[in-house]
């Protein structure tokens, strides 16, 4: 006997109130698995929105183009020597970009 046949045989022996409980449980199991499937598949619009956000952020000026103080200039020079910061011209955007 298969699991389906065994289950059907057991269902046929249940009273109406117990059948309602079984039906409710089956609905719950189906819903739980549909939610799990939906959560595991990325939403294409969400992926597109994040891509747009990253493109926009890449063009932001992280700090003023010209350092305001001598301290800022020394700090930028130090970071450039360490390879942390570089000046960049990309997509008509000018600013500092952190490598990584």
mmCIF file of N, CA and C in Angstrom:
data_model
loop_
_atom_site.group_PDB
_atom_site.id
_atom_site.type_symbol
_atom_site.label_atom_id
_atom_site.label_comp_id
_atom_site.label_asym_id
_atom_site.label_seq_id
_atom_site.Cartn_x
_atom_site.Cartn_y
_atom_site.Cartn_z
ATOM 1 N N UNK A 1 0.829 -1.179 0.000
ATOM 2 C CA UNK A 1 0.000 0.000 0.000
ATOM 3 C C UNK A 1 0.883 1.255 0.000
ATOM 4 N N UNK A 2 0.567 2.230 -0.849
ATOM 5 C CA UNK A 2 1.354 3.468 -0.910
ATOM 6 C C UNK A 2 0.937 4.405 0.219
ATOM 7 N N UNK A 3 1.724 5.426 0.443
ATOM 8 C CA UNK A 3 1.404 6.411 1.483
ATOM 9 C C UNK A 3 0.078 7.105 1.181
ATOM 10 N N UNK A 4 -0.198 7.337 -0.092
ATOM 11 C CA UNK A 4 -1.464 7.970 -0.498
ATOM 12 C C UNK A 4 -2.645 7.068 -0.150
ATOM 13 N N UNK A 5 -2.521 5.791 -0.470
ATOM 14 C CA UNK A 5 -3.602 4.841 -0.187
ATOM 15 C C UNK A 5 -3.814 4.680 1.323
ATOM 16 N N UNK A 6 -2.736 4.621 2.073
ATOM 17 C CA UNK A 6 -2.825 4.500 3.528
ATOM 18 C C UNK A 6 -3.509 5.732 4.122
ATOM 19 N N UNK A 7 -3.137 6.891 3.646
ATOM 20 C CA UNK A 7 -3.721 8.136 4.148
ATOM 21 C C UNK A 7 -5.211 8.206 3.819
ATOM 22 N N UNK A 8 -5.573 7.865 2.611
ATOM 23 C CA UNK A 8 -6.988 7.882 2.211
ATOM 24 C C UNK A 8 -7.795 6.907 3.068
ATOM 25 N N UNK A 9 -7.249 5.737 3.350
ATOM 26 C CA UNK A 9 -7.939 4.757 4.194
ATOM 27 C C UNK A 9 -8.161 5.312 5.597
ATOM 28 N N UNK A 10 -7.159 5.990 6.134
ATOM 29 C CA UNK A 10 -7.291 6.592 7.468
ATOM 30 C C UNK A 10 -8.315 7.727 7.444
ATOM 31 N N UNK A 11 -8.306 8.543 6.378
ATOM 32 C CA UNK A 11 -9.258 9.650 6.267
ATOM 33 C C UNK A 11 -10.701 9.150 6.225
ATOM 34 N N UNK A 12 -10.924 8.038 5.574
ATOM 35 C CA UNK A 12 -12.273 7.490 5.452
ATOM 36 C C UNK A 12 -12.822 7.015 6.803
ATOM 37 N N UNK A 13 -11.972 6.778 7.751
ATOM 38 C CA UNK A 13 -12.401 6.307 9.068
ATOM 39 C C UNK A 13 -12.676 7.468 10.038
ATOM 40 N N UNK A 14 -12.301 8.697 9.655
ATOM 41 C CA UNK A 14 -12.441 9.836 10.568
ATOM 42 C C UNK A 14 -13.855 10.400 10.553
ATOM 43 N N UNK A 15 -14.238 10.990 11.695
ATOM 44 C CA UNK A 15 -15.521 11.687 11.785
ATOM 45 C C UNK A 15 -15.397 13.053 11.119
ATOM 46 N N UNK A 16 -16.533 13.699 10.863
ATOM 47 C CA UNK A 16 -16.537 15.004 10.184
ATOM 48 C C UNK A 16 -15.710 16.068 10.918
ATOM 49 N N UNK A 17 -15.831 16.205 12.241
ATOM 50 C CA UNK A 17 -15.016 17.224 12.930
ATOM 51 C C UNK A 17 -13.508 16.976 12.770
ATOM 52 N N UNK A 18 -13.120 15.709 12.825
ATOM 53 C CA UNK A 18 -11.688 15.407 12.655
ATOM 54 C C UNK A 18 -11.248 15.647 11.214
ATOM 55 N N UNK A 19 -12.113 15.392 10.265
ATOM 56 C CA UNK A 19 -11.788 15.678 8.859
ATOM 57 C C UNK A 19 -11.555 17.169 8.653
ATOM 58 N N UNK A 20 -12.325 17.997 9.363
ATOM 59 C CA UNK A 20 -12.134 19.449 9.254
ATOM 60 C C UNK A 20 -10.747 19.839 9.775
ATOM 61 N N UNK A 21 -10.319 19.228 10.864
ATOM 62 C CA UNK A 21 -8.977 19.498 11.396
ATOM 63 C C UNK A 21 -7.899 19.087 10.397
ATOM 64 N N UNK A 22 -8.087 17.915 9.793
ATOM 65 C CA UNK A 22 -7.121 17.430 8.804
ATOM 66 C C UNK A 22 -7.082 18.384 7.610
ATOM 67 N N UNK A 23 -8.243 18.829 7.153
ATOM 68 C CA UNK A 23 -8.306 19.767 6.025
ATOM 69 C C UNK A 23 -7.588 21.066 6.372
ATOM 70 N N UNK A 24 -7.821 21.571 7.582
ATOM 71 C CA UNK A 24 -7.138 22.799 8.016
ATOM 72 C C UNK A 24 -5.621 22.599 8.043
ATOM 73 N N UNK A 25 -5.178 21.437 8.534
ATOM 74 C CA UNK A 25 -3.751 21.162 8.593
ATOM 75 C C UNK A 25 -3.149 21.062 7.193
ATOM 76 N N UNK A 26 -3.866 20.432 6.280
ATOM 77 C CA UNK A 26 -3.388 20.326 4.894
ATOM 78 C C UNK A 26 -3.242 21.723 4.285
ATOM 79 N N UNK A 27 -4.226 22.599 4.537
ATOM 80 C CA UNK A 27 -4.137 23.982 4.043
ATOM 81 C C UNK A 27 -2.916 24.696 4.618
ATOM 82 N N UNK A 28 -2.648 24.457 5.909
ATOM 83 C CA UNK A 28 -1.488 25.067 6.556
ATOM 84 C C UNK A 28 -0.184 24.583 5.914
ATOM 85 N N UNK A 29 -0.073 23.285 5.692
ATOM 86 C CA UNK A 29 1.146 22.714 5.097
ATOM 87 C C UNK A 29 1.357 23.272 3.684
ATOM 88 N N UNK A 30 0.285 23.340 2.907
ATOM 89 C CA UNK A 30 0.397 23.890 1.547
ATOM 90 C C UNK A 30 0.855 25.334 1.595
ATOM 91 N N UNK A 31 0.258 26.125 2.472
ATOM 92 C CA UNK A 31 0.633 27.546 2.594
ATOM 93 C C UNK A 31 2.095 27.697 3.026
ATOM 94 N N UNK A 32 2.505 26.888 4.007
ATOM 95 C CA UNK A 32 3.885 26.962 4.503
ATOM 96 C C UNK A 32 4.884 26.693 3.384
ATOM 97 N N UNK A 33 4.624 25.723 2.553
ATOM 98 C CA UNK A 33 5.542 25.389 1.468
ATOM 99 C C UNK A 33 5.515 26.438 0.360
ATOM 100 N N UNK A 34 4.364 27.058 0.120
ATOM 101 C CA UNK A 34 4.291 28.131 -0.873
ATOM 102 C C UNK A 34 5.087 29.339 -0.416
ATOM 103 N N UNK A 35 5.022 29.659 0.870
ATOM 104 C CA UNK A 35 5.798 30.776 1.417
ATOM 105 C C UNK A 35 7.283 30.470 1.323
ATOM 106 N N UNK A 36 7.680 29.249 1.637
ATOM 107 C CA UNK A 36 9.088 28.857 1.573
ATOM 108 C C UNK A 36 9.626 28.992 0.145
ATOM 109 N N UNK A 37 8.833 28.593 -0.832
ATOM 110 C CA UNK A 37 9.234 28.698 -2.238
ATOM 111 C C UNK A 37 9.344 30.160 -2.637
ATOM 112 N N UNK A 38 8.378 30.971 -2.219
ATOM 113 C CA UNK A 38 8.384 32.397 -2.571
ATOM 114 C C UNK A 38 9.589 33.104 -1.956
ATOM 115 N N UNK A 39 9.962 32.738 -0.729
ATOM 116 C CA UNK A 39 11.099 33.377 -0.065
ATOM 117 C C UNK A 39 12.421 32.962 -0.689
ATOM 118 N N UNK A 40 12.490 31.780 -1.269
ATOM 119 C CA UNK A 40 13.746 31.301 -1.828
ATOM 120 C C UNK A 40 14.025 31.866 -3.216
ATOM 121 N N UNK A 41 13.021 32.433 -3.863
ATOM 122 C CA UNK A 41 13.197 33.008 -5.196
ATOM 123 C C UNK A 41 13.266 34.529 -5.073
ATOM 124 N N UNK A 42 14.364 35.142 -5.537
ATOM 125 C CA UNK A 42 14.478 36.593 -5.409
ATOM 126 C C UNK A 42 13.453 37.302 -6.289
ATOM 127 N N UNK A 43 12.918 38.369 -5.750
ATOM 128 C CA UNK A 43 11.970 39.186 -6.485
ATOM 129 C C UNK A 43 12.745 40.006 -7.519
ATOM 130 N N UNK A 44 12.406 39.846 -8.793
ATOM 131 C CA UNK A 44 13.145 40.516 -9.872
ATOM 132 C C UNK A 44 13.093 42.034 -9.736
ATOM 133 N N UNK A 45 11.956 42.574 -9.284
ATOM 134 C CA UNK A 45 11.888 44.031 -9.128
ATOM 135 C C UNK A 45 12.802 44.484 -8.004
ATOM 136 N N UNK A 46 12.915 43.669 -6.955
ATOM 137 C CA UNK A 46 13.809 44.014 -5.853
ATOM 138 C C UNK A 46 15.261 43.978 -6.313
ATOM 139 N N UNK A 47 15.620 42.985 -7.096
ATOM 140 C CA UNK A 47 16.979 42.888 -7.637
ATOM 141 C C UNK A 47 17.274 44.119 -8.503
ATOM 142 N N UNK A 48 16.314 44.508 -9.328
ATOM 143 C CA UNK A 48 16.493 45.688 -10.182
ATOM 144 C C UNK A 48 16.651 46.964 -9.374
ATOM 145 N N UNK A 49 15.865 47.104 -8.320
ATOM 146 C CA UNK A 49 15.960 48.301 -7.467
ATOM 147 C C UNK A 49 17.321 48.377 -6.786
ATOM 148 N N UNK A 50 17.823 47.238 -6.293
ATOM 149 C CA UNK A 50 19.144 47.246 -5.658
ATOM 150 C C UNK A 50 20.230 47.599 -6.682
ATOM 151 N N UNK A 51 20.110 47.102 -7.895
ATOM 152 C CA UNK A 51 21.090 47.420 -8.934
ATOM 153 C C UNK A 51 21.091 48.914 -9.215
ATOM 154 N N UNK A 52 19.906 49.505 -9.316
ATOM 155 C CA UNK A 52 19.810 50.957 -9.533
ATOM 156 C C UNK A 52 20.435 51.709 -8.372
ATOM 157 N N UNK A 53 20.188 51.238 -7.159
ATOM 158 C CA UNK A 53 20.730 51.919 -5.989
ATOM 159 C C UNK A 53 22.255 51.884 -5.998
ATOM 160 N N UNK A 54 22.838 50.706 -6.292
ATOM 161 C CA UNK A 54 24.295 50.606 -6.332
ATOM 162 C C UNK A 54 24.889 51.498 -7.422
ATOM 163 N N UNK A 55 24.250 51.593 -8.575
ATOM 164 C CA UNK A 55 24.726 52.475 -9.633
ATOM 165 C C UNK A 55 24.688 53.922 -9.190
ATOM 166 N N UNK A 56 23.614 54.317 -8.512
ATOM 167 C CA UNK A 56 23.490 55.693 -8.036
ATOM 168 C C UNK A 56 24.526 55.996 -6.959
ATOM 169 N N UNK A 57 24.758 55.060 -6.056
ATOM 170 C CA UNK A 57 25.720 55.265 -4.977
ATOM 171 C C UNK A 57 27.135 55.378 -5.525
ATOM 172 N N UNK A 58 27.441 54.642 -6.584
ATOM 173 C CA UNK A 58 28.771 54.719 -7.180
ATOM 174 C C UNK A 58 29.093 56.126 -7.656
ATOM 175 N N UNK A 59 28.096 56.923 -7.941
ATOM 176 C CA UNK A 59 28.316 58.264 -8.474
ATOM 177 C C UNK A 59 28.274 59.348 -7.401
ATOM 178 N N UNK A 60 28.128 59.010 -6.160
ATOM 179 C CA UNK A 60 28.059 60.009 -5.094
ATOM 180 C C UNK A 60 29.456 60.512 -4.735
ATOM 181 N N UNK A 61 29.531 61.790 -4.415
ATOM 182 C CA UNK A 61 30.772 62.345 -3.880
ATOM 183 C C UNK A 61 30.845 61.965 -2.415
ATOM 184 N N UNK A 62 31.850 61.200 -2.058
ATOM 185 C CA UNK A 62 31.991 60.755 -0.689
ATOM 186 C C UNK A 62 32.562 61.862 0.173
ATOM 187 N N UNK A 63 33.413 62.680 -0.390
ATOM 188 C CA UNK A 63 33.985 63.823 0.326
ATOM 189 C C UNK A 63 34.206 64.942 -0.689
ATOM 190 N N UNK A 64 34.434 66.153 -0.218
ATOM 191 C CA UNK A 64 34.685 67.252 -1.157
ATOM 192 C C UNK A 64 35.880 66.931 -2.055
ATOM 193 N N UNK A 65 35.835 67.405 -3.281
ATOM 194 C CA UNK A 65 36.915 67.144 -4.222
ATOM 195 C C UNK A 65 38.219 67.754 -3.727
ATOM 196 N N UNK A 66 38.158 68.960 -3.245
ATOM 197 C CA UNK A 66 39.348 69.616 -2.684
ATOM 198 C C UNK A 66 39.287 69.535 -1.166
ATOM 199 N N UNK A 67 40.326 69.022 -0.529
ATOM 200 C CA UNK A 67 40.330 68.968 0.935
ATOM 201 C C UNK A 67 40.206 70.373 1.529
ATOM 202 N N UNK A 68 39.447 70.471 2.610
ATOM 203 C CA UNK A 68 39.197 71.762 3.233
ATOM 204 C C UNK A 68 40.364 72.180 4.116
ATOM 205 N N UNK A 69 41.013 71.226 4.734
ATOM 206 C CA UNK A 69 42.105 71.558 5.646
ATOM 207 C C UNK A 69 43.345 70.739 5.298
ATOM 208 N N UNK A 70 44.459 71.149 5.882
ATOM 209 C CA UNK A 70 45.720 70.435 5.703
ATOM 210 C C UNK A 70 45.606 69.015 6.259
ATOM 211 N N UNK A 71 44.888 68.877 7.363
ATOM 212 C CA UNK A 71 44.698 67.553 7.965
ATOM 213 C C UNK A 71 43.982 66.618 6.989
ATOM 214 N N UNK A 72 42.928 67.123 6.340
ATOM 215 C CA UNK A 72 42.211 66.297 5.370
ATOM 216 C C UNK A 72 43.123 65.876 4.222
ATOM 217 N N UNK A 73 43.969 66.807 3.756
ATOM 218 C CA UNK A 73 44.885 66.494 2.665
ATOM 219 C C UNK A 73 45.869 65.405 3.085
ATOM 220 N N UNK A 74 46.425 65.522 4.286
ATOM 221 C CA UNK A 74 47.361 64.520 4.781
ATOM 222 C C UNK A 74 46.680 63.156 4.944
ATOM 223 N N UNK A 75 45.443 63.171 5.448
ATOM 224 C CA UNK A 75 44.701 61.924 5.626
ATOM 225 C C UNK A 75 44.402 61.270 4.281
ATOM 226 N N UNK A 76 43.989 62.057 3.294
ATOM 227 C CA UNK A 76 43.722 61.514 1.960
ATOM 228 C C UNK A 76 44.991 60.944 1.336
ATOM 229 N N UNK A 77 46.101 61.652 1.502
ATOM 230 C CA UNK A 77 47.372 61.148 0.968
ATOM 231 C C UNK A 77 47.748 59.813 1.612
ATOM 232 N N UNK A 78 47.538 59.719 2.926
ATOM 233 C CA UNK A 78 47.843 58.477 3.640
ATOM 234 C C UNK A 78 46.977 57.333 3.104
ATOM 235 N N UNK A 79 45.679 57.576 2.942
ATOM 236 C CA UNK A 79 44.780 56.540 2.438
ATOM 237 C C UNK A 79 45.125 56.154 1.007
ATOM 238 N N UNK A 80 45.504 57.120 0.197
ATOM 239 C CA UNK A 80 45.887 56.807 -1.191
ATOM 240 C C UNK A 80 47.128 55.921 -1.217
ATOM 241 N N UNK A 81 48.094 56.203 -0.335
ATOM 242 C CA UNK A 81 49.300 55.382 -0.268
ATOM 243 C C UNK A 81 48.972 53.944 0.135
ATOM 244 N N UNK A 82 47.949 53.786 0.968
ATOM 245 C CA UNK A 82 47.545 52.459 1.411
ATOM 246 C C UNK A 82 46.630 51.771 0.399
ATOM 247 N N UNK A 83 46.250 52.493 -0.648
ATOM 248 C CA UNK A 83 45.378 51.917 -1.671
ATOM 249 C C UNK A 83 43.921 51.848 -1.264
ATOM 250 N N UNK A 84 43.544 52.631 -0.260
ATOM 251 C CA UNK A 84 42.164 52.594 0.219
ATOM 252 C C UNK A 84 41.276 53.536 -0.592
ATOM 253 N N UNK A 85 41.814 54.669 -1.018
ATOM 254 C CA UNK A 85 41.021 55.683 -1.707
ATOM 255 C C UNK A 85 41.695 56.039 -3.021
ATOM 256 N N UNK A 86 40.879 56.268 -4.039
ATOM 257 C CA UNK A 86 41.427 56.736 -5.305
ATOM 258 C C UNK A 86 40.476 57.763 -5.905
ATOM 259 N N UNK A 87 41.021 58.712 -6.653
ATOM 260 C CA UNK A 87 40.178 59.634 -7.411
ATOM 261 C C UNK A 87 39.675 58.890 -8.627
ATOM 262 N N UNK A 88 38.447 59.142 -9.009
ATOM 263 C CA UNK A 88 37.944 58.437 -10.173
ATOM 264 C C UNK A 88 37.020 59.331 -10.978
ATOM 265 N N UNK A 89 37.028 59.093 -12.284
ATOM 266 C CA UNK A 89 36.073 59.711 -13.200
ATOM 267 C C UNK A 89 35.326 58.568 -13.846
ATOM 268 N N UNK A 90 34.058 58.420 -13.514
ATOM 269 C CA UNK A 90 33.288 57.335 -14.081
ATOM 270 C C UNK A 90 31.856 57.799 -14.278
ATOM 271 N N UNK A 91 31.331 57.578 -15.473
ATOM 272 C CA UNK A 91 29.960 57.971 -15.791
ATOM 273 C C UNK A 91 29.718 59.442 -15.463
ATOM 274 N N UNK A 92 30.700 60.281 -15.745
ATOM 275 C CA UNK A 92 30.621 61.720 -15.494
ATOM 276 C C UNK A 92 30.498 62.064 -14.028
ATOM 277 N N UNK A 93 30.876 61.151 -13.157
ATOM 278 C CA UNK A 93 30.832 61.403 -11.716
ATOM 279 C C UNK A 93 32.272 61.555 -11.234
ATOM 280 N N UNK A 94 32.506 62.517 -10.383
ATOM 281 C CA UNK A 94 33.850 62.715 -9.862
ATOM 282 C C UNK A 94 33.798 62.689 -8.347
ATOM 283 N N UNK A 95 34.653 61.932 -7.737
ATOM 284 C CA UNK A 95 34.665 61.865 -6.285
ATOM 285 C C UNK A 95 35.666 60.838 -5.817
ATOM 286 N N UNK A 96 35.545 60.442 -4.585
ATOM 287 C CA UNK A 96 36.414 59.446 -3.992
ATOM 288 C C UNK A 96 35.648 58.144 -3.881
ATOM 289 N N UNK A 97 36.294 57.065 -4.229
ATOM 290 C CA UNK A 97 35.659 55.760 -4.182
ATOM 291 C C UNK A 97 36.510 54.842 -3.331
ATOM 292 N N UNK A 98 35.900 54.117 -2.440
ATOM 293 C CA UNK A 98 36.627 53.166 -1.607
ATOM 294 C C UNK A 98 36.743 51.859 -2.366
ATOM 295 N N UNK A 99 37.964 51.370 -2.508
ATOM 296 C CA UNK A 99 38.193 50.101 -3.183
ATOM 297 C C UNK A 99 37.771 48.967 -2.268
ATOM 298 N N UNK A 100 37.362 47.858 -2.866
ATOM 299 C CA UNK A 100 37.063 46.740 -1.992
ATOM 300 C C UNK A 100 36.265 45.681 -2.638
#
